[in-house]
Coordinates of C-alpha atoms in Angstrom, one line a residue:
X17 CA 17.4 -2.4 -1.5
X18 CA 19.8 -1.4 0.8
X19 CA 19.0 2.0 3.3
X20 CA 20.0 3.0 6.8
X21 CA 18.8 0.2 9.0
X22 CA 16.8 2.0 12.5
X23 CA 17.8 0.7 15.3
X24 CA 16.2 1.9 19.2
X25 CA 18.2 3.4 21.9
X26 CA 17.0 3.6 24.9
X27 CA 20.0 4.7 27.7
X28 CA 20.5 8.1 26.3
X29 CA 23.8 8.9 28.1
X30 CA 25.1 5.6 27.4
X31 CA 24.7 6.5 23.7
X32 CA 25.9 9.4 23.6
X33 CA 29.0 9.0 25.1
X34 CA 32.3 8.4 23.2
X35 CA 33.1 5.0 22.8
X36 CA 29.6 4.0 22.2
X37 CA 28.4 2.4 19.0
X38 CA 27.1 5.6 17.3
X39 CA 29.7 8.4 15.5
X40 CA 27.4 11.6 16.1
X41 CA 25.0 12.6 17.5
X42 CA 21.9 14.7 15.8
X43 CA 19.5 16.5 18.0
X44 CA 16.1 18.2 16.5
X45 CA 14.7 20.3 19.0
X46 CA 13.1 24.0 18.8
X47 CA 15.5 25.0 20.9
X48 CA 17.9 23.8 23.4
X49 CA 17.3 25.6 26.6
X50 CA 15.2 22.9 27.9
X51 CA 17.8 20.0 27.7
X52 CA 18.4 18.4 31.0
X53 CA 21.9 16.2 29.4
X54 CA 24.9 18.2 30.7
X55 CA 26.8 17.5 27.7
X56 CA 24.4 18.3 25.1
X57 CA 23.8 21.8 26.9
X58 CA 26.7 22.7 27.6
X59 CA 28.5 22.1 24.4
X60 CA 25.4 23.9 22.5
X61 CA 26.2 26.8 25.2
X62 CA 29.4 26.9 24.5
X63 CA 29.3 27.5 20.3
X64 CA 26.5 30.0 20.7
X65 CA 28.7 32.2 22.7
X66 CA 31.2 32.5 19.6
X67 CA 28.6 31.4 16.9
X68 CA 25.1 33.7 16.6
X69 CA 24.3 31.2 14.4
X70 CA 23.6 28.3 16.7
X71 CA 20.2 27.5 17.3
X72 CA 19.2 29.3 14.3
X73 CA 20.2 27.0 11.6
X74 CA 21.3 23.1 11.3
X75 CA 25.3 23.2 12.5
X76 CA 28.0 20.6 12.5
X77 CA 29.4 21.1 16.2
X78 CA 32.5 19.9 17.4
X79 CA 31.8 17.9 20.8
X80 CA 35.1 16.1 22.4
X81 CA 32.8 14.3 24.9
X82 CA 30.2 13.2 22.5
X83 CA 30.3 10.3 20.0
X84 CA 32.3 10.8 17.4
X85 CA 33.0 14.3 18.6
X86 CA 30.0 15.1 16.4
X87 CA 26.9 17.1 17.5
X88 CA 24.7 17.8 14.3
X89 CA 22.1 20.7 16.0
X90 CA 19.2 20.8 13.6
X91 CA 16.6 23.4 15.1
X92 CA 13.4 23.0 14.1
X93 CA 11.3 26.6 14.9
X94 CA 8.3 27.3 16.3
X95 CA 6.0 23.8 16.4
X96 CA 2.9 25.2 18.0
X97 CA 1.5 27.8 15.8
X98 CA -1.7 26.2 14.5
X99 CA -0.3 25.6 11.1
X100 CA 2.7 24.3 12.3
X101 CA 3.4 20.0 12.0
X102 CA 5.3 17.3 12.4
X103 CA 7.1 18.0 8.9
X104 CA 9.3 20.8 10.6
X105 CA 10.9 17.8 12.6
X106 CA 11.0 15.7 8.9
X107 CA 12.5 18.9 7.4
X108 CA 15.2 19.5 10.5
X109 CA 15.7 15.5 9.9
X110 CA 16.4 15.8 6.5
X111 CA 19.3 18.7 7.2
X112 CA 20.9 17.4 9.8
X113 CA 21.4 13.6 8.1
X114 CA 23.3 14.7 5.1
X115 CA 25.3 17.3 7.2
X116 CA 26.6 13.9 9.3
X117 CA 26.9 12.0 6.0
X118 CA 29.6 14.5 4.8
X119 CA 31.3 14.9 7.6
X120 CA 31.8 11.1 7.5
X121 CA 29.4 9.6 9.7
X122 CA 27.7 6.3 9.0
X123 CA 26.0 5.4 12.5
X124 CA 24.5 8.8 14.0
X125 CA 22.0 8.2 16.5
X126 CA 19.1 11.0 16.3
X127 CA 17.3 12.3 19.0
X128 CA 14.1 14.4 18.9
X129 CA 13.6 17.0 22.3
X130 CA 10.9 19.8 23.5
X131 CA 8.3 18.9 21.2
X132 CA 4.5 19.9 22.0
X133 CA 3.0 16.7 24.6
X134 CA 0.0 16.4 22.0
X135 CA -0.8 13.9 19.2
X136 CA 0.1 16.4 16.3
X137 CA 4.0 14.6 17.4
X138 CA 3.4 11.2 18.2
X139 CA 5.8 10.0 16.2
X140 CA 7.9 12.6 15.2
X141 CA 11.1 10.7 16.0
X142 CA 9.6 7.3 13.6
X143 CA 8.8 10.9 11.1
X144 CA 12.3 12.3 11.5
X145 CA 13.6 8.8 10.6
X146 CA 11.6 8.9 7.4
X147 CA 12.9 12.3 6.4
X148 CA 15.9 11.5 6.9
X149 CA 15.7 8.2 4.3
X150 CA 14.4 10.7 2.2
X151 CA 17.2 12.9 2.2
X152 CA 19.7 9.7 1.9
X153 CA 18.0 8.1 -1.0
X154 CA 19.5 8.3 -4.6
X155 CA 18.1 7.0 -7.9
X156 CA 18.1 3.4 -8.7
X157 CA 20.5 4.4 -12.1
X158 CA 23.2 5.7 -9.8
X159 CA 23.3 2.8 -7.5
X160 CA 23.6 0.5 -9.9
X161 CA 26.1 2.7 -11.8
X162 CA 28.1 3.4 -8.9
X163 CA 27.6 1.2 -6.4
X164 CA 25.4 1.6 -3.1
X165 CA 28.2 1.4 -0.3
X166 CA 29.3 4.2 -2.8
X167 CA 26.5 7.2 -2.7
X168 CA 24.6 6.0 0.1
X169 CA 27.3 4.8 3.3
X170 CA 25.1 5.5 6.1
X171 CA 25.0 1.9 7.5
X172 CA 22.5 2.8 10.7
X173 CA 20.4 5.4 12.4
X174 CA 20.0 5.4 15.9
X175 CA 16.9 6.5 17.2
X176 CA 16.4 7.3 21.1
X177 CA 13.7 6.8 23.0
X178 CA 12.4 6.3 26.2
X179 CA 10.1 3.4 25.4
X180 CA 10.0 0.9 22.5
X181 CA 9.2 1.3 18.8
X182 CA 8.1 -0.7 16.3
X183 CA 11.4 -1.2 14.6
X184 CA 9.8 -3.3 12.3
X185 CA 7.0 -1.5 11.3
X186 CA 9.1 1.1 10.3
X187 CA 11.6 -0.2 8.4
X188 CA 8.8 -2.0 6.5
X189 CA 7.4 1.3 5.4
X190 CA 11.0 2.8 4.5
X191 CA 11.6 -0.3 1.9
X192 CA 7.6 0.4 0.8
X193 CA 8.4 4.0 0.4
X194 CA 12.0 2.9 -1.3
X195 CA 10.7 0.7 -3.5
X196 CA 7.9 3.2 -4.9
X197 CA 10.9 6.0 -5.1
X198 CA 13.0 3.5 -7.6
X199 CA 10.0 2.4 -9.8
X200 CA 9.0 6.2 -10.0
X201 CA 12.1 8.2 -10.0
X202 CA 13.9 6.1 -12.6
X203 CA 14.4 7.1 -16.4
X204 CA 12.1 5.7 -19.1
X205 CA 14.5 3.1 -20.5
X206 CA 15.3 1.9 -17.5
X207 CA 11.5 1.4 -16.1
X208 CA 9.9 0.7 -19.2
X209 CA 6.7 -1.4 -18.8
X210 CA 9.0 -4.6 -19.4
X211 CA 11.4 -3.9 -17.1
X212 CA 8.9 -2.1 -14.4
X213 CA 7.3 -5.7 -14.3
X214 CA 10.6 -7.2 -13.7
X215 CA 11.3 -5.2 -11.0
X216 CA 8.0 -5.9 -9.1
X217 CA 8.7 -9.7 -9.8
X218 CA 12.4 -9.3 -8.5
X219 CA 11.4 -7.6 -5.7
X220 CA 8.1 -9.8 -4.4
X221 CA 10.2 -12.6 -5.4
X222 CA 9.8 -15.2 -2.2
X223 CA 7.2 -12.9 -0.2
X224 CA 4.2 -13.5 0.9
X225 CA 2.7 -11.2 -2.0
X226 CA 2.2 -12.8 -5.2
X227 CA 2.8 -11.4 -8.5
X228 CA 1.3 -11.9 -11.6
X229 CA 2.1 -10.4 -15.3
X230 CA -0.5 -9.9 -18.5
X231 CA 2.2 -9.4 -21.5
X232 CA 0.1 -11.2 -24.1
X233 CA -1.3 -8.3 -27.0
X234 CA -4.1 -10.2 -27.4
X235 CA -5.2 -10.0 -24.1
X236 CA -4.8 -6.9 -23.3
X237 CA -6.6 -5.6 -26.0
X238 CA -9.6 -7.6 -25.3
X239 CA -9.4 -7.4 -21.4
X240 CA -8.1 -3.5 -21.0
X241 CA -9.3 -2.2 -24.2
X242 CA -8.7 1.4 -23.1
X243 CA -5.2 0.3 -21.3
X244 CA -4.2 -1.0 -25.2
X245 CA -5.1 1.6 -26.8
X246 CA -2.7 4.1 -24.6
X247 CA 0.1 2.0 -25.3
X248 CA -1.1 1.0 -29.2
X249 CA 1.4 3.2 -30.4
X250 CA 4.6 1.2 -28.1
X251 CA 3.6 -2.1 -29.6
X252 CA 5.5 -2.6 -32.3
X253 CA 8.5 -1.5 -29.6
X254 CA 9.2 -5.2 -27.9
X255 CA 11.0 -2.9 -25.1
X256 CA 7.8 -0.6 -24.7
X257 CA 5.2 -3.1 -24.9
X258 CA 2.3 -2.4 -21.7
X259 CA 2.2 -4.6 -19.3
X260 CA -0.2 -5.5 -16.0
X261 CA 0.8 -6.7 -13.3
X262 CA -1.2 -8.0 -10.2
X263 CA -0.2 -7.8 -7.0
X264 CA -2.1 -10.2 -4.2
X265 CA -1.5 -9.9 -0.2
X266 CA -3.8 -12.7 2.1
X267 CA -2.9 -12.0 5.3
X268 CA -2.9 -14.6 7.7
X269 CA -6.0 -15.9 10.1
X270 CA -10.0 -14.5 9.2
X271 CA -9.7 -12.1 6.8
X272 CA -11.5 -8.5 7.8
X273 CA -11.0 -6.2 5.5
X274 CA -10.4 -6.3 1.4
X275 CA -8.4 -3.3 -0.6
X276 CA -8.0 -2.7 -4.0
X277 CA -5.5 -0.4 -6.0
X278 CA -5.0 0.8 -8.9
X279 CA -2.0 2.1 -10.0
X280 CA -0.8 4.6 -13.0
X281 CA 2.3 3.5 -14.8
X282 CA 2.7 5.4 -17.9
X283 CA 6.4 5.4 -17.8
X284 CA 6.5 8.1 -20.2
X285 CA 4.1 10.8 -21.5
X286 CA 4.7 12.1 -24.5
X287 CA 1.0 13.4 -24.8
X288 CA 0.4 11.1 -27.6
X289 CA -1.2 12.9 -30.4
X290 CA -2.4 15.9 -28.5
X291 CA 2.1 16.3 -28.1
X292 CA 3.0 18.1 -24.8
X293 CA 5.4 21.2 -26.0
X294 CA 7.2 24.3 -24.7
X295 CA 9.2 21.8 -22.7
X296 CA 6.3 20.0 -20.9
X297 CA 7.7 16.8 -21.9
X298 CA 10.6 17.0 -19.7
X299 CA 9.9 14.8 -16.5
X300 CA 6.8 12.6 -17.9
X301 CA 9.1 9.4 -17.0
X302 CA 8.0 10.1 -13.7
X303 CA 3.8 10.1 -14.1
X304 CA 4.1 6.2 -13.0
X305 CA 4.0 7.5 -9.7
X306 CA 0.7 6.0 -8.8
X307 CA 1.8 3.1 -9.3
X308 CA 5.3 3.3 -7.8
X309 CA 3.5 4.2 -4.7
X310 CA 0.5 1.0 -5.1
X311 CA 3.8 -1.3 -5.3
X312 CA 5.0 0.5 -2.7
X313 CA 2.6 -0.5 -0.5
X314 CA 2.2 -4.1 -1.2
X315 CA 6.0 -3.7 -0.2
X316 CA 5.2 -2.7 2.9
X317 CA 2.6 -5.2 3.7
X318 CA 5.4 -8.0 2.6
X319 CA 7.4 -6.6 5.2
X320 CA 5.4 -6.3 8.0
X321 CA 2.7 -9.2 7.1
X322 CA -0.3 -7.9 8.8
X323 CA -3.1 -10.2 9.6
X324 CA -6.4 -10.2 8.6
X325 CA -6.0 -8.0 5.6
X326 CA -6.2 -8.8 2.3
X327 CA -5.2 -6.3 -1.0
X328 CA -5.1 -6.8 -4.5
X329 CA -3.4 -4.5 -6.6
X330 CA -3.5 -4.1 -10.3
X331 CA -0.6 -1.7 -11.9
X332 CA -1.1 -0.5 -15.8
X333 CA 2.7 0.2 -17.1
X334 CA 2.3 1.4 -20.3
X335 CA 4.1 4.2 -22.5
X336 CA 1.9 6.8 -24.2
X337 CA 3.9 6.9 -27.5
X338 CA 3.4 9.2 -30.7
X339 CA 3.4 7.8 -34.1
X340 CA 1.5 6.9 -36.8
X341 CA -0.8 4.4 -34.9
X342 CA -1.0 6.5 -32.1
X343 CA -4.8 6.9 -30.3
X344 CA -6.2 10.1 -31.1
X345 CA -9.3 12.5 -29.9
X346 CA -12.7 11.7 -31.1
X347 CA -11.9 7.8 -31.1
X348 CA -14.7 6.2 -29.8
X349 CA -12.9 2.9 -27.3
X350 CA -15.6 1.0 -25.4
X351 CA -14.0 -0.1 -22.0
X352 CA -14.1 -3.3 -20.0
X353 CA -17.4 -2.5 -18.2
X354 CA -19.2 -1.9 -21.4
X355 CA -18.5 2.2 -21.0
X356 CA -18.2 4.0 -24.8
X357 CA -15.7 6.3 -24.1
X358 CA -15.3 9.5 -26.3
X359 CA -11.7 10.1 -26.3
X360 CA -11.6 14.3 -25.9
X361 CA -7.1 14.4 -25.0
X362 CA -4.9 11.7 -25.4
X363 CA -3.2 13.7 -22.8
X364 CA -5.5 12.9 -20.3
X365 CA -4.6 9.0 -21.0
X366 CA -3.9 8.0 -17.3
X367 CA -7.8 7.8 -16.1
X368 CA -8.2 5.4 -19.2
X369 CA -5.8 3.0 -17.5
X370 CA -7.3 3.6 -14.5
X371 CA -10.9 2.6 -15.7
X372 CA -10.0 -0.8 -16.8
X373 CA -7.9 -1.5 -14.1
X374 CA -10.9 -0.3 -11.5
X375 CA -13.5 -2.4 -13.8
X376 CA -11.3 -5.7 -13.2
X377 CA -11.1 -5.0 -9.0
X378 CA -14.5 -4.0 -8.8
X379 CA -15.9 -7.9 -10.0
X380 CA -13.7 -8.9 -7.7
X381 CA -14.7 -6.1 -4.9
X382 CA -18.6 -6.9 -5.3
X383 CA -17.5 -10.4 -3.6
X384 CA -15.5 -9.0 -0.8
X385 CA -15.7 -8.5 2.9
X386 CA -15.5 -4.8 3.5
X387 CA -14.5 -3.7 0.7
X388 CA -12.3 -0.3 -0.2
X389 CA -11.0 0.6 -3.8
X390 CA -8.3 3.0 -4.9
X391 CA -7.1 4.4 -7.8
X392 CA -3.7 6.1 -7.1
X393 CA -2.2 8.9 -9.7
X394 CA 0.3 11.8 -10.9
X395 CA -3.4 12.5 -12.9
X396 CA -4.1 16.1 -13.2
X397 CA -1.8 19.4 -12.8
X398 CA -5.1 21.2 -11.0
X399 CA -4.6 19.0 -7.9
X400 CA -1.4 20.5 -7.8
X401 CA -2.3 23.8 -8.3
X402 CA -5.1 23.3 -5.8
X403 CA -3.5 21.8 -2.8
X404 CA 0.5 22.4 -3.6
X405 CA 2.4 19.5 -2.1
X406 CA -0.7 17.8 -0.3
X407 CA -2.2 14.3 -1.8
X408 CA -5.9 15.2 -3.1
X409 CA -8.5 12.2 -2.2
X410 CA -11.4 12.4 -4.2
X411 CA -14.1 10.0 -3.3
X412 CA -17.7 8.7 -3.9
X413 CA -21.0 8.6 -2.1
X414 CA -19.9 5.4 -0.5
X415 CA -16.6 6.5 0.7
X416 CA -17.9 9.3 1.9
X417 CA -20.4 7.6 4.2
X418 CA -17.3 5.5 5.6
X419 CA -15.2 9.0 6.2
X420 CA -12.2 7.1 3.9
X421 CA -10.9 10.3 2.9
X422 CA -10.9 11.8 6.5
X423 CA -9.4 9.0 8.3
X424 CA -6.3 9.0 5.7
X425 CA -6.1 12.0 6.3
X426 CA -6.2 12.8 10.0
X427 CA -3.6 9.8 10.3
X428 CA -1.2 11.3 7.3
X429 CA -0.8 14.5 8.8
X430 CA 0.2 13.0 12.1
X431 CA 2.5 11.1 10.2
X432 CA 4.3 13.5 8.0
X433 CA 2.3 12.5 4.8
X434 CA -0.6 15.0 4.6
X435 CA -3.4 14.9 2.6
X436 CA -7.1 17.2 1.0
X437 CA -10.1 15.4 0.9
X438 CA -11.8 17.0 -2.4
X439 CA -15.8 15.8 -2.6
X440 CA -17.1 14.9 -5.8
X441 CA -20.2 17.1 -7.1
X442 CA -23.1 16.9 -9.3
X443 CA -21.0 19.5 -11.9
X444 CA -18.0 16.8 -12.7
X445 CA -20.6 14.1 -13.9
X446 CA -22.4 16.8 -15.7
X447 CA -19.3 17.7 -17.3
X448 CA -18.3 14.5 -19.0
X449 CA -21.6 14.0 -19.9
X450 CA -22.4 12.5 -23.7
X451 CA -22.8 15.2 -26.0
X452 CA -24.4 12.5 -28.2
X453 CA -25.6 9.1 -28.0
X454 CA -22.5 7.6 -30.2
X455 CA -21.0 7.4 -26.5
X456 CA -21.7 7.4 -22.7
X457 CA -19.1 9.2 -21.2
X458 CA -16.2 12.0 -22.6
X459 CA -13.2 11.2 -20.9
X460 CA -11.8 14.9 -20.8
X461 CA -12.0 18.6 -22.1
X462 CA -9.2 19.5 -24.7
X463 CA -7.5 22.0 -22.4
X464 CA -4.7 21.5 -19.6
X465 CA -6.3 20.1 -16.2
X466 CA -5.0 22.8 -14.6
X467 CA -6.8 26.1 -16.0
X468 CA -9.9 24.1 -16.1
X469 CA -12.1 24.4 -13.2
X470 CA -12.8 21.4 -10.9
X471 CA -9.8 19.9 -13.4
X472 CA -8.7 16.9 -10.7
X473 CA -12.1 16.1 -9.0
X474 CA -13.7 15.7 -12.6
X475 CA -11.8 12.7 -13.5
X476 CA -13.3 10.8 -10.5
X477 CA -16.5 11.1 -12.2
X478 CA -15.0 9.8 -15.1
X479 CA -13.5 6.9 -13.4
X480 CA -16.5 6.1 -11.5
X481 CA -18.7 5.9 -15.1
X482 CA -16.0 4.3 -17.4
X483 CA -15.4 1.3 -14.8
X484 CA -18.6 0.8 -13.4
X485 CA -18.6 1.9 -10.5
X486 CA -21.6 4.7 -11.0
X487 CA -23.7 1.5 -10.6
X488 CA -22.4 0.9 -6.4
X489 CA -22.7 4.2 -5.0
X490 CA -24.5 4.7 -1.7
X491 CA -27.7 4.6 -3.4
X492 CA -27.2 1.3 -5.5
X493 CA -27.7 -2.2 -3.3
X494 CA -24.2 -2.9 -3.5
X495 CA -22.3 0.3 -2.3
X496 CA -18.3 0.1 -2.9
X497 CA -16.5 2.9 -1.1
X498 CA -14.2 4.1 -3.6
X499 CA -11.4 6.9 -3.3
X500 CA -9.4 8.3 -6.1
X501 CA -5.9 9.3 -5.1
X502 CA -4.8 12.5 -7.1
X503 CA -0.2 12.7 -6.2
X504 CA 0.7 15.3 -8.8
X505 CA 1.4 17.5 -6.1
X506 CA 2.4 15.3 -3.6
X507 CA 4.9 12.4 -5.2
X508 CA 7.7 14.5 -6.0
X509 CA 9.8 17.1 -3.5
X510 CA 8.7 21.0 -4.6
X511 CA 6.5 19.7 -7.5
X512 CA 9.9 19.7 -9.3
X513 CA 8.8 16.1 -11.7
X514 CA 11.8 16.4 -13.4
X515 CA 14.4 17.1 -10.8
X516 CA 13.8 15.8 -7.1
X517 CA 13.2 12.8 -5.6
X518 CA 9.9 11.2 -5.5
X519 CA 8.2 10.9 -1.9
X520 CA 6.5 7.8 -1.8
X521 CA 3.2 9.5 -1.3
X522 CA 1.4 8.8 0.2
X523 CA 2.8 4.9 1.2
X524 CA 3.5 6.0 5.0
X525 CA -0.5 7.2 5.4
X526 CA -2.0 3.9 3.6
X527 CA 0.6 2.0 5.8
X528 CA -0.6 3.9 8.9
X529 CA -4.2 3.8 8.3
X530 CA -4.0 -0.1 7.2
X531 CA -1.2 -1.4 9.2
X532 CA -2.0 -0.7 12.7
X533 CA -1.7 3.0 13.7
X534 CA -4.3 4.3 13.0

């Protein structure tokens, strides 16, 4: 998994000068009256007096004393409005990277100048290096079509600074966030549950997280009867057949803290028997999101190896098929814990992965030291419609108490990957409530998440009745803080499923909050 390596510069003249190991130069700034480097200035100066444009927009400038003879301008606005953040730097980034790529860079060094001194832009430079992967980063199918070196030449990104960054933090989070872009941006043939296993196996192959994969039919339909029954109709497909896989991380000396994840992979959504139409279909190779990002993350903590954590990850990949033995509504599926669920959408089949998943981590949660579990999802087009391109956490009593939610957060929005916190109320356990006593929870209405009110915070309650989890709220003896992470706004650029690149979300706030930012 190739991508433009970062590499810390700290001698700013030296690096900018021609000769030097870098082939342009990129500079993010709101403006450029406040730049104390002759050279910079005055070659900014000098195309604004013939081009109203500078300053304005990102611009290619032509810079005979600079390296390369490229300066790529990339204003960023105003950056102290109070809804202003460090995405206008990730936004500039991602401009001013693929104007160098086609004008033939492959080793521009980026600088970032005349931000706000306040915490809101910390790290804008480790952001704008982010944004500007993001920007570089083309689907797994094309790379292996047409070769890396091919679509993606950048070799190196130079980043200045005056003191020292953790280079390898940062790359570790890039090949997290690149990892959960392939596994979630890639068409349904190519990442079918199968092959989505592979890929984790290839990819953990000789770290230090372990990888384990349930393929037997037999199991899974005793130990993840929901899990089966979304992917009942794939079976007789030896190409679609679900899969889990397990993902284990032990970092090294006393361990502190336990997580657990679980992760979404429907690698496509055909609705089942309650068929998406009028072109809803379109994209649904992409709602394996969640758990493109969980793997993601376990990425990043094989990377970077911090100590004194340990996370366990469990990933459903499974295809919700239509056909003749697909699920249907009224079925009545009793789930790992115990839970009858009354199926109301086979739509709404992700939160049955999720339950069984969640009911497998939490035996193994109610043993832990400090204990946090996920459940990470493209689940519900109301948390899109609610928060737009912002991650929607969703947590319980227990989470609450330990301000989860707010922590991830405060650190994602400081880090370029923002984030709601959504609290759980009395009316979305009302709502799934048994209508009779055939069952003990409904699992959804029958209409679309998104015209239905409190349509992403009610599948928490779900969640937390279905796996067990109702029983270690705040009130129970054994409390487990539990969050559930709602992406369908967040893990795809301009909520476009179909059509633009998958962000990772929200890899680069778990990696802040859990690998040593925060």
């Amino acid at each position: 998994m190739a991508f433009p390596q970062a590499k810390n510069e700290s001698n700013l003249d030296k690096a900018i000068a021609t000769g030097s190991d870098w082939d342009a130069v990129i500079l993010i700034a709101p403006d450029h009256q406040h730049l104390n480097n002759l050279s910079l200035k005055e070659t900014i100066d000098a195309h604004e007096r013939i081009d109203a444009r500078v300053g304005n927009q990102c611009m290619l400038l032509i810079a005979s004393g600079i390296a390369g003879g490229r300066l790529v301008y990339a204003p960023t606005g105003e950056l102290e409005r109070g809804f202003d953040d460090v995405r206008r730097i990730s936004d500039a980034a991602k401009k001013a990277i693929v104007m160098a790529r086609d004008a033939g860079a492959r080793n521009p060094l980026m600088l970032v100048s005349g931000l706000p001194q306040n915490e809101d832009y910390a790290h804008a430079l480790e952001v704008a290096y982010l944004g500007a992967c993001q920007a570089l980063w083309q689907p797994l199918e094309a790379r292996e079509a047409l070769g890396e070196d091919e679509i993606e030449p950048l070799q190196s990104i130079g980043l200045y600074a005056k003191g020292q960054l953790d280079m390898r933090w940062l790359e570790s989070v890039e090949a997290g966030r690149r990892l959960a872009r392939d596994l979630c941006g890639t068409e349904p043939e190519r990442m079918a549950p199968p092959r989505f296993a592979d890929y984790c196996e290839q990819a953990f192959s000789g770290s230090k997280v372990k990888v384990e994969v349930i393929s037997d039919d037999a199991q899974l339909r005793r130990d993840y009867p929901l899990l089966h029954a979304v992917g009942r109709c794939s079976v007789h497909v030896p190409r679609h057949q679900p899969r889990v896989i397990r993902l284990e991380y032990t970092g090294e000396g006393e361990i502190q803290q336990n997580l657990f994840f679980a992760g979404k992979g429907i690698t496509y959504d055909t609705g089942g028997a309650d068929l998406k139409t009028d072109g809803h279909m379109a994209g649904m190779s992409r709602d394996k999101g969640g758990a493109a990002a969980v793997a993601g993350f376990m990425q990043c903590l094989a990377r970077y190896q911090p100590k004194g954590l340990r996370v366990v990850a469990e990933i459903g990949a499974v295809r919700n098929s239509i056909g003749s033995d697909a699920f249907v509504a009224d079925e009545i599926i009793t789930s790992h814990a115990g839970v009858r669920v009354r199926i109301g959408n086979t739509d709404a089949e992700g939160r049955l992965v999720l339950a069984d998943l969640l009911s497998h981590l939490r035996e193994e949660a109610k043993d832990a030291l400090d204990p946090t579990l996920f459940s990470v999802a493209t689940l519900t087009g109301h948390a899109a419609r609610t928060y737009g391109p912002y991650t929607a956490y969703v947590e319980n009593g227990a989470a609450s108490a330990h301000q989860c939610s707010d922590k991830l957060s405060k650190i994602g929005d400081i880090w370029g990957d923002p984030g709601e916190v959504s609290r759980s109320r009395r009316e979305d356990f009302d709502f799934v409530r048994p209508r009779t006593k055939a069952d003990d929870v409904l699992s959804s209405n029958n209409g679309p998440s998104a015209t239905t009110a409190r349509g992403h915070q009610f599948p928490m309650a779900f969640l937390s009745i279905a796996s067990g989890l109702l029983h270690h709220d705040r009130n129970t003896d054994q409390p487990l803080p539990y969050v559930h992470v709602d992406i369908a706004g967040s893990g795809v650029e301009a909520g476009d499923w179909q059509h633009d690149s998958p962000t990772g979300a929200p890899v680069v706030a778990l990696a802040a909050r859990y690998m040593g930012m925060s």
